[in-house]
Amino acid sequence: MPEPSDLAEVFRAEWARVVAALVGFCGDLHVAEDAAQEAFATAAVRWPVDGTPDVPRAWLLTTARNRAIDRLRRDQRLTQKLRLLEQQEATDQGAEAAVDASTIPDERLELMFLCCHPALAAEARVALTLRAVGGLDTAEIARAFLVSEETMKRRLTRARTKIRDAGIPFGVPAAHLLPARLDTLLAVVYLIFNQGYGDGRADLAAEAVRLARVLDALLPDQPRVTALLALMLLHDSRRAARVRDGELVPMADQDRSLWDTAQIEEGRKLLDSAVARGARGAYPLQAAIAELQTEDPIDWPSVARLYETLVDETGSAVAALNRAVAVAEIDGPAAALAIVDALDLDDDYRYLHSTRAELQRRLGDGQAARAAYRRALDLTTTDAERRFLQRRLAEL
C-alpha cells in the first residue's frame, strides 16, 4: 500500500510527462491539465486499496486519456477534435486500451516551450509553467505571486485561451528560432527561482532547480542551460544561512557551516562543464560570480570585474548596483555610493534603497541612511527583510 509520500513523489516525477503527453494527444492544455488532475485524484483513492501499479506512468496516462476523451465528448464545441480523436482510436486499437509505458513520448520540452511562448504575457508564462509543468495548484501559485486565487485563475484561463485561439504550436521551435525561444524559457525558470529565493519560498526555488534539471537533461547540447542550473545551485546552497531567528542575514554575516557544500561542489562542476562547452552570456557570468562568493576570503576585485563585464554585455542597472557592492569592499563606501547615485533604476526597486542605506550607514550619514532604510521598508514584501531593516534603523 503506497504511503502519501510515495504518491507525492509519483506526482512530482510524472505530472509534467502526463500533461505533456495529453497535450500532444488532444491538443488542448486546459483539457490536459484537468484530465491529469482527475487521474491523480483517482490514484489517490484507488492505489491505497488496489496497490501501486507496476508502471504508474502508464496507469496515469491511460486514466487521464480516458478522462480527456470523456471531456471532449461532453463538449459539443469540440466536435471537430473529437472526430480527429475517433480517427486516431480506429488506428490505435481503441483509445481506452492500456498505454504501453515504452511508447509514451517525453514531451516535457514541448510543454515548456508552449507555456513560455513569447506571444503570452510574461506573468502568464510563469503561471502556466508552474501549473502545467510544475504541478502547483492555482492557490499555491497565487500565494507565491501575492495575488488572489481568483485573479490567478483568470490569468491562467486567459493564457490557455490565447494558446488555443492563436494556434500556438505544441513543439520544439525550429533551429533558427530556438536560441531566442530558449532565452524566454530560461528567463521564466530564473524568475521563478528568484521569486522563491528572494521571498524565502524554498518550495518555489526548489521547483525552479527541478525545472532546470529537466531542461538540462532534455537539452544536453545547450551549455547555457547548464550554466543557469549551476547559478541557481550556487545561490541556493546558502539558503539555510540566509535567515536567522526570522531575520535576513547578509552574506558577510552568514554561518558558512550551514552552506550546502554538496550543492556548491555540484554547481562548480556544472559551471566548469558549461564553460568548457562554450557557454556565453549572463548566466555563466553570474554563476562565476556566485562561485567566487562561496570562497573565503572573497576575491572582490575579480567579482567587480565580472560584474563590469556583465554590465557591458547586458546593460543591466541591477548588475551595476551589484558591482557597486563589490566596489565598496575594494575602494570603500563613498566610491560605491557615487556609482549607486548615478544609476537609472526604478525608484520602486527596494534593493536600490537598501543598498544606498547600507553605504550611507557605513559613511556615518545617519539621517540619509534612515531615510533610505524607511523607503526600503515601505517596498519590502518579506518579513525576514522587514525585520533586518527595522533592526538597522533601530541601530542608527
Short mmCIF file of C-alpha atoms in Angstrom, two decimals:
data_model
loop_
_atom_site.label_atom_id
_atom_site.label_comp_id
_atom_site.label_asym_id
_atom_site.label_seq_id
_atom_site.Cartn_x
_atom_site.Cartn_y
_atom_site.Cartn_z
CA MET A 1 0.00 0.00 0.00
CA PRO A 2 1.58 3.32 -1.04
CA GLU A 3 2.18 5.97 1.57
CA PRO A 4 1.09 9.58 0.93
CA SER A 5 4.76 10.50 0.48
CA ASP A 6 5.02 7.85 -2.28
CA LEU A 7 2.03 9.34 -4.08
CA ALA A 8 3.56 12.80 -3.76
CA GLU A 9 6.82 11.54 -5.25
CA VAL A 10 4.96 9.98 -8.19
CA PHE A 11 3.15 13.27 -8.67
CA ARG A 12 6.39 15.25 -8.79
CA ALA A 13 8.01 12.76 -11.14
CA GLU A 14 5.11 12.15 -13.51
CA TRP A 15 2.82 15.19 -13.57
CA ALA A 16 4.61 17.08 -16.35
CA ARG A 17 5.09 13.98 -18.50
CA VAL A 18 1.42 13.05 -18.23
CA VAL A 19 0.24 16.59 -19.01
CA ALA A 20 2.69 16.86 -21.90
CA ALA A 21 1.58 13.54 -23.39
CA LEU A 22 -2.06 14.58 -23.09
CA VAL A 23 -1.43 17.91 -24.82
CA GLY A 24 0.28 16.03 -27.61
CA PHE A 25 -2.72 13.68 -27.74
CA CYS A 26 -5.67 16.10 -27.63
CA GLY A 27 -4.09 19.45 -28.40
CA ASP A 28 -5.76 21.32 -25.54
CA LEU A 29 -3.77 22.42 -22.49
CA HIS A 30 -6.84 23.05 -20.31
CA VAL A 31 -8.31 19.64 -21.05
CA ALA A 32 -4.91 18.03 -20.46
CA GLU A 33 -4.43 19.66 -17.06
CA ASP A 34 -7.94 18.82 -15.89
CA ALA A 35 -7.68 15.21 -17.07
CA ALA A 36 -4.29 14.78 -15.40
CA GLN A 37 -5.65 16.23 -12.17
CA GLU A 38 -8.55 13.77 -12.24
CA ALA A 39 -6.20 10.86 -12.90
CA PHE A 40 -4.00 11.74 -9.92
CA ALA A 41 -7.07 12.23 -7.73
CA THR A 42 -8.31 8.79 -8.78
CA ALA A 43 -4.89 7.31 -8.00
CA ALA A 44 -5.00 8.82 -4.50
CA VAL A 45 -8.23 6.91 -3.88
CA ARG A 46 -7.54 3.62 -5.66
CA TRP A 47 -3.85 2.93 -5.15
CA PRO A 48 -4.05 2.63 -1.35
CA VAL A 49 -6.71 -0.06 -1.90
CA ASP A 50 -5.59 -1.77 -5.10
CA GLY A 51 -1.84 -1.24 -4.75
CA THR A 52 0.51 0.90 -6.82
CA PRO A 53 0.58 -0.21 -10.48
CA ASP A 54 3.77 -1.74 -11.79
CA VAL A 55 4.11 1.19 -14.20
CA PRO A 56 2.47 4.22 -12.56
CA ARG A 57 3.03 6.50 -15.55
CA ALA A 58 1.19 4.17 -17.93
CA TRP A 59 -1.74 3.79 -15.48
CA LEU A 60 -1.96 7.54 -15.02
CA LEU A 61 -1.83 8.28 -18.73
CA THR A 62 -4.42 5.63 -19.55
CA THR A 63 -6.77 7.02 -16.91
CA ALA A 64 -6.11 10.64 -17.86
CA ARG A 65 -6.53 9.98 -21.57
CA ASN A 66 -9.91 8.36 -20.95
CA ARG A 67 -10.94 11.38 -18.85
CA ALA A 68 -9.84 13.70 -21.65
CA ILE A 69 -11.90 11.81 -24.20
CA ASP A 70 -14.93 11.89 -21.88
CA ARG A 71 -14.47 15.66 -21.53
CA LEU A 72 -14.24 16.17 -25.29
CA ARG A 73 -17.29 14.03 -25.90
CA ARG A 74 -19.29 16.15 -23.46
CA ASP A 75 -18.17 19.39 -25.05
CA GLN A 76 -20.13 19.97 -28.24
CA ARG A 77 -17.89 22.87 -29.20
CA LEU A 78 -15.03 20.43 -29.73
CA THR A 79 -16.74 18.07 -32.15
CA GLN A 80 -14.03 18.55 -34.75
CA LYS A 81 -11.37 17.50 -32.28
CA LEU A 82 -13.50 14.53 -31.29
CA ARG A 83 -13.66 13.34 -34.91
CA LEU A 84 -9.90 13.52 -35.10
CA LEU A 85 -9.62 11.55 -31.88
CA GLU A 86 -12.07 8.95 -33.12
CA GLN A 87 -9.96 8.51 -36.25
CA GLN A 88 -6.95 8.02 -34.02
CA GLU A 89 -8.91 5.50 -31.94
CA ALA A 90 -9.62 3.45 -35.03
CA THR A 91 -5.95 3.21 -35.90
CA ASP A 92 -4.75 2.88 -32.34
CA GLN A 93 -6.80 -0.18 -31.31
CA GLY A 94 -9.13 1.89 -29.19
CA ALA A 95 -8.27 4.92 -27.09
CA GLU A 96 -9.32 3.16 -23.92
CA ALA A 97 -6.73 0.43 -24.29
CA ALA A 98 -3.97 0.37 -21.71
CA VAL A 99 -0.97 2.51 -22.60
CA ASP A 100 2.38 0.81 -23.09
CA ALA A 101 4.88 2.78 -21.00
CA SER A 102 7.61 2.21 -23.56
CA THR A 103 5.60 4.14 -26.17
CA ILE A 104 4.91 7.23 -24.06
CA PRO A 105 6.89 10.10 -25.58
CA ASP A 106 8.67 12.51 -23.27
CA GLU A 107 7.12 15.75 -24.43
CA ARG A 108 8.00 17.88 -21.42
CA LEU A 109 10.27 20.06 -23.54
CA GLU A 110 7.44 20.76 -25.95
CA LEU A 111 5.21 21.60 -22.98
CA MET A 112 7.77 24.04 -21.58
CA PHE A 113 8.11 25.85 -24.89
CA LEU A 114 4.31 26.01 -25.18
CA CYS A 115 3.97 27.58 -21.73
CA CYS A 116 6.78 30.06 -22.40
CA HIS A 117 5.76 31.17 -25.88
CA PRO A 118 6.60 34.87 -26.47
CA ALA A 119 3.02 35.56 -27.59
CA LEU A 120 1.97 35.12 -23.96
CA ALA A 121 2.38 37.83 -21.33
CA ALA A 122 5.40 37.35 -19.07
CA GLU A 123 3.26 36.78 -15.96
CA ALA A 124 1.21 34.20 -17.85
CA ARG A 125 4.32 32.26 -18.87
CA VAL A 126 5.38 31.93 -15.25
CA ALA A 127 1.93 30.89 -14.05
CA LEU A 128 1.43 28.34 -16.84
CA THR A 129 4.87 26.82 -16.30
CA LEU A 130 4.25 26.39 -12.58
CA ARG A 131 0.83 24.88 -13.23
CA ALA A 132 1.34 22.70 -16.30
CA VAL A 133 4.99 21.70 -15.81
CA GLY A 134 5.46 22.08 -12.07
CA GLY A 135 2.07 20.79 -10.98
CA LEU A 136 1.41 23.61 -8.48
CA ASP A 137 -2.27 24.30 -7.95
CA THR A 138 -3.83 27.70 -8.55
CA ALA A 139 -3.89 28.63 -4.87
CA GLU A 140 -0.17 27.87 -4.47
CA ILE A 141 0.75 29.99 -7.50
CA ALA A 142 -1.47 32.83 -6.30
CA ARG A 143 0.23 32.84 -2.89
CA ALA A 144 3.66 32.86 -4.49
CA PHE A 145 2.88 35.97 -6.51
CA LEU A 146 0.77 37.76 -3.91
CA VAL A 147 -2.49 37.82 -5.85
CA SER A 148 -5.88 36.34 -5.06
CA GLU A 149 -6.72 32.83 -6.17
CA GLU A 150 -9.50 34.22 -8.38
CA THR A 151 -7.05 36.60 -10.07
CA MET A 152 -4.63 33.77 -10.77
CA LYS A 153 -7.44 31.56 -12.04
CA ARG A 154 -8.42 34.26 -14.55
CA ARG A 155 -4.78 34.73 -15.55
CA LEU A 156 -4.38 31.03 -16.28
CA THR A 157 -7.67 30.88 -18.17
CA ARG A 158 -6.71 33.84 -20.37
CA ALA A 159 -3.35 32.24 -21.13
CA ARG A 160 -4.89 28.90 -22.10
CA THR A 161 -7.46 30.69 -24.26
CA LYS A 162 -4.70 32.63 -26.00
CA ILE A 163 -2.86 29.38 -26.76
CA ARG A 164 -6.00 27.88 -28.25
CA ASP A 165 -7.22 30.90 -30.20
CA ALA A 166 -3.79 31.91 -31.53
CA GLY A 167 -2.96 28.35 -32.51
CA ILE A 168 0.31 28.42 -30.58
CA PRO A 169 2.06 25.18 -31.57
CA PHE A 170 2.97 22.34 -29.26
CA GLY A 171 6.51 21.51 -30.25
CA VAL A 172 10.18 22.39 -30.08
CA PRO A 173 10.91 25.54 -32.14
CA ALA A 174 12.76 25.27 -35.43
CA ALA A 175 16.53 25.53 -35.19
CA HIS A 176 16.64 29.19 -36.28
CA LEU A 177 14.08 30.14 -33.61
CA LEU A 178 15.50 28.02 -30.80
CA PRO A 179 18.03 30.49 -29.31
CA ALA A 180 15.51 33.29 -28.76
CA ARG A 181 12.79 30.94 -27.58
CA LEU A 182 15.20 29.22 -25.19
CA ASP A 183 16.13 32.62 -23.78
CA THR A 184 12.48 33.19 -22.93
CA LEU A 185 12.14 29.78 -21.31
CA LEU A 186 15.29 30.19 -19.22
CA ALA A 187 14.17 33.65 -18.13
CA VAL A 188 10.92 32.16 -16.82
CA VAL A 189 12.75 29.46 -14.86
CA TYR A 190 15.16 32.01 -13.37
CA LEU A 191 12.30 34.35 -12.50
CA ILE A 192 10.61 31.52 -10.60
CA PHE A 193 13.85 30.84 -8.75
CA ASN A 194 14.39 34.49 -7.83
CA GLN A 195 10.82 34.84 -6.65
CA GLY A 196 11.26 31.86 -4.35
CA TYR A 197 14.79 32.64 -3.22
CA GLY A 198 14.20 36.33 -2.61
CA ASP A 199 10.92 35.82 -0.77
CA GLY A 200 12.02 32.84 1.31
CA ARG A 201 9.85 30.37 -0.62
CA ALA A 202 12.09 27.30 -0.61
CA ASP A 203 9.46 25.31 -2.49
CA LEU A 204 9.46 27.73 -5.43
CA ALA A 205 13.25 27.88 -5.57
CA ALA A 206 13.42 24.08 -5.46
CA GLU A 207 10.83 23.86 -8.25
CA ALA A 208 12.94 26.16 -10.44
CA VAL A 209 16.01 24.00 -9.80
CA ARG A 210 13.99 20.90 -10.70
CA LEU A 211 12.77 22.52 -13.93
CA ALA A 212 16.35 23.47 -14.81
CA ARG A 213 17.48 19.88 -14.20
CA VAL A 214 14.77 18.63 -16.56
CA LEU A 215 15.82 21.16 -19.19
CA ASP A 216 19.48 20.28 -18.80
CA ALA A 217 18.67 16.61 -19.34
CA LEU A 218 16.44 17.31 -22.34
CA LEU A 219 18.83 19.80 -23.98
CA PRO A 220 22.32 18.37 -23.38
CA ASP A 221 23.75 20.43 -26.26
CA GLN A 222 22.77 23.78 -24.70
CA PRO A 223 25.51 24.76 -22.20
CA ARG A 224 23.72 27.92 -21.07
CA VAL A 225 21.03 25.70 -19.55
CA THR A 226 23.80 24.01 -17.56
CA ALA A 227 25.14 27.45 -16.58
CA LEU A 228 21.73 28.53 -15.28
CA LEU A 229 21.43 25.34 -13.25
CA ALA A 230 24.90 25.98 -11.81
CA LEU A 231 23.96 29.56 -10.94
CA MET A 232 20.81 28.52 -9.08
CA LEU A 233 22.55 25.73 -7.18
CA LEU A 234 25.34 28.05 -6.05
CA HIS A 235 22.87 30.63 -4.79
CA ASP A 236 20.54 28.06 -3.24
CA SER A 237 23.44 26.48 -1.36
CA ARG A 238 23.27 29.43 1.07
CA ARG A 239 19.55 29.16 1.73
CA ALA A 240 19.79 27.64 5.23
CA ALA A 241 22.02 30.50 6.40
CA ARG A 242 20.07 33.41 4.88
CA VAL A 243 17.53 33.72 7.72
CA ARG A 244 18.22 33.50 11.45
CA ASP A 245 15.51 33.93 14.07
CA GLY A 246 13.18 35.17 11.36
CA GLU A 247 15.58 37.88 10.16
CA LEU A 248 17.51 38.15 6.92
CA VAL A 249 21.26 37.63 7.35
CA PRO A 250 23.61 39.44 4.91
CA MET A 251 26.08 37.13 3.18
CA ALA A 252 29.06 38.55 5.10
CA ASP A 253 27.39 37.59 8.41
CA GLN A 254 26.14 34.14 7.43
CA ASP A 255 27.25 30.97 9.19
CA ARG A 256 29.15 29.24 6.40
CA SER A 257 28.88 25.90 8.18
CA LEU A 258 25.20 25.95 7.18
CA TRP A 259 26.01 26.27 3.48
CA ASP A 260 25.31 23.16 1.42
CA THR A 261 28.79 22.10 0.34
CA ALA A 262 27.45 19.32 -1.91
CA GLN A 263 25.40 21.86 -3.86
CA ILE A 264 28.38 24.18 -4.10
CA GLU A 265 30.54 21.40 -5.48
CA GLU A 266 27.87 20.36 -7.97
CA GLY A 267 27.40 23.97 -9.04
CA ARG A 268 31.15 24.39 -9.61
CA LYS A 269 31.36 21.24 -11.71
CA LEU A 270 28.34 22.25 -13.77
CA LEU A 271 29.80 25.71 -14.36
CA ASP A 272 33.12 24.20 -15.46
CA SER A 273 31.24 21.91 -17.83
CA ALA A 274 29.14 24.76 -19.24
CA VAL A 275 32.18 26.98 -19.86
CA ALA A 276 34.14 24.12 -21.40
CA ARG A 277 31.24 23.55 -23.81
CA GLY A 278 31.20 27.19 -24.87
CA ALA A 279 28.58 28.80 -22.61
CA ARG A 280 28.48 32.56 -23.03
CA GLY A 281 26.29 35.35 -21.73
CA ALA A 282 24.73 36.40 -18.46
CA TYR A 283 24.19 33.02 -16.80
CA PRO A 284 27.80 31.76 -16.81
CA LEU A 285 28.99 35.22 -15.72
CA GLN A 286 26.54 35.28 -12.83
CA ALA A 287 27.41 31.71 -11.92
CA ALA A 288 31.11 32.60 -11.88
CA ILE A 289 30.33 35.50 -9.52
CA ALA A 290 28.28 33.20 -7.28
CA GLU A 291 31.16 30.71 -7.24
CA LEU A 292 33.62 33.41 -6.16
CA GLN A 293 31.25 34.37 -3.36
CA THR A 294 31.46 30.85 -1.95
CA GLU A 295 35.19 31.32 -1.32
CA ASP A 296 36.68 32.62 1.91
CA PRO A 297 38.01 35.24 1.60
CA ILE A 298 36.05 36.53 -1.38
CA ASP A 299 38.14 37.86 -4.25
CA TRP A 300 36.27 41.16 -4.54
CA PRO A 301 38.37 42.63 -7.39
CA SER A 302 37.51 39.57 -9.52
CA VAL A 303 33.84 39.88 -8.53
CA ALA A 304 33.85 43.55 -9.55
CA ARG A 305 35.49 42.75 -12.90
CA LEU A 306 32.91 40.06 -13.65
CA TYR A 307 30.09 42.44 -12.78
CA GLU A 308 31.64 45.04 -15.08
CA THR A 309 31.66 42.50 -17.90
CA LEU A 310 28.05 41.62 -17.09
CA VAL A 311 27.05 45.29 -17.24
CA ASP A 312 28.85 45.69 -20.57
CA GLU A 313 27.06 42.65 -22.03
CA THR A 314 23.57 43.28 -20.67
CA GLY A 315 23.36 46.98 -19.84
CA SER A 316 21.65 45.92 -16.62
CA ALA A 317 21.37 48.61 -13.95
CA VAL A 318 20.78 45.87 -11.38
CA ALA A 319 24.14 44.32 -12.31
CA ALA A 320 25.69 47.78 -11.93
CA LEU A 321 24.14 48.05 -8.46
CA ASN A 322 25.69 44.72 -7.51
CA ARG A 323 29.02 45.88 -8.91
CA ALA A 324 28.80 48.87 -6.57
CA VAL A 325 28.55 46.49 -3.61
CA ALA A 326 31.80 44.84 -4.74
CA VAL A 327 33.43 48.24 -5.24
CA ALA A 328 32.52 49.14 -1.65
CA GLU A 329 34.62 46.19 -0.48
CA ILE A 330 37.58 47.34 -2.58
CA ASP A 331 37.53 51.17 -2.59
CA GLY A 332 35.14 51.94 0.25
CA PRO A 333 31.50 53.07 0.57
CA ALA A 334 32.00 56.56 -0.89
CA ALA A 335 33.17 55.19 -4.25
CA ALA A 336 30.29 52.74 -4.28
CA LEU A 337 27.71 55.40 -3.38
CA ALA A 338 28.84 57.54 -6.31
CA ILE A 339 28.06 54.60 -8.61
CA VAL A 340 24.68 53.97 -6.97
CA ASP A 341 23.62 57.63 -7.18
CA ALA A 342 24.32 57.65 -10.92
CA LEU A 343 22.20 54.58 -11.70
CA ASP A 344 18.98 54.79 -13.69
CA LEU A 345 16.93 52.42 -11.55
CA ASP A 346 13.22 52.48 -10.79
CA ASP A 347 12.56 54.25 -7.50
CA ASP A 348 10.34 51.33 -6.53
CA TYR A 349 13.25 48.87 -6.67
CA ARG A 350 13.71 48.12 -2.99
CA TYR A 351 17.31 46.96 -3.24
CA LEU A 352 18.35 50.34 -4.61
CA HIS A 353 17.30 51.92 -1.33
CA SER A 354 18.58 49.18 0.98
CA THR A 355 21.99 49.28 -0.77
CA ARG A 356 22.15 53.06 -0.55
CA ALA A 357 21.17 52.88 3.14
CA GLU A 358 23.95 50.40 3.92
CA LEU A 359 26.55 52.58 2.20
CA GLN A 360 25.33 55.72 3.95
CA ARG A 361 25.37 53.90 7.28
CA ARG A 362 28.99 52.91 6.70
CA LEU A 363 29.80 56.54 5.87
CA GLY A 364 28.22 57.70 9.12
CA ASP A 365 25.40 59.64 7.46
CA GLY A 366 22.66 58.58 9.83
CA GLN A 367 19.97 60.93 8.54
CA ALA A 368 20.33 59.83 4.91
CA ALA A 369 20.62 56.19 5.95
CA ARG A 370 17.39 56.37 7.97
CA ALA A 371 15.50 57.85 5.02
CA ALA A 372 16.78 55.14 2.68
CA TYR A 373 16.03 52.35 5.16
CA ARG A 374 12.47 53.66 5.59
CA ARG A 375 11.97 53.74 1.83
CA ALA A 376 13.24 50.16 1.55
CA LEU A 377 10.91 49.16 4.39
CA ASP A 378 7.95 50.62 2.51
CA LEU A 379 8.80 48.47 -0.51
CA THR A 380 9.81 45.16 1.04
CA THR A 381 7.46 42.19 0.75
CA THR A 382 9.04 39.69 3.15
CA ASP A 383 9.02 39.51 6.92
CA ALA A 384 12.69 38.48 7.10
CA GLU A 385 13.80 41.56 5.16
CA ARG A 386 11.48 43.77 7.16
CA ARG A 387 12.99 42.62 10.47
CA PHE A 388 16.51 43.18 9.18
CA LEU A 389 15.72 46.72 8.00
CA GLN A 390 13.93 47.54 11.23
CA ARG A 391 16.95 46.43 13.24
CA ARG A 392 19.27 48.50 11.09
CA LEU A 393 17.02 51.53 11.69
CA ALA A 394 16.96 50.94 15.42
CA GLU A 395 20.76 50.77 15.50
CA LEU A 396 21.21 54.22 13.93
#
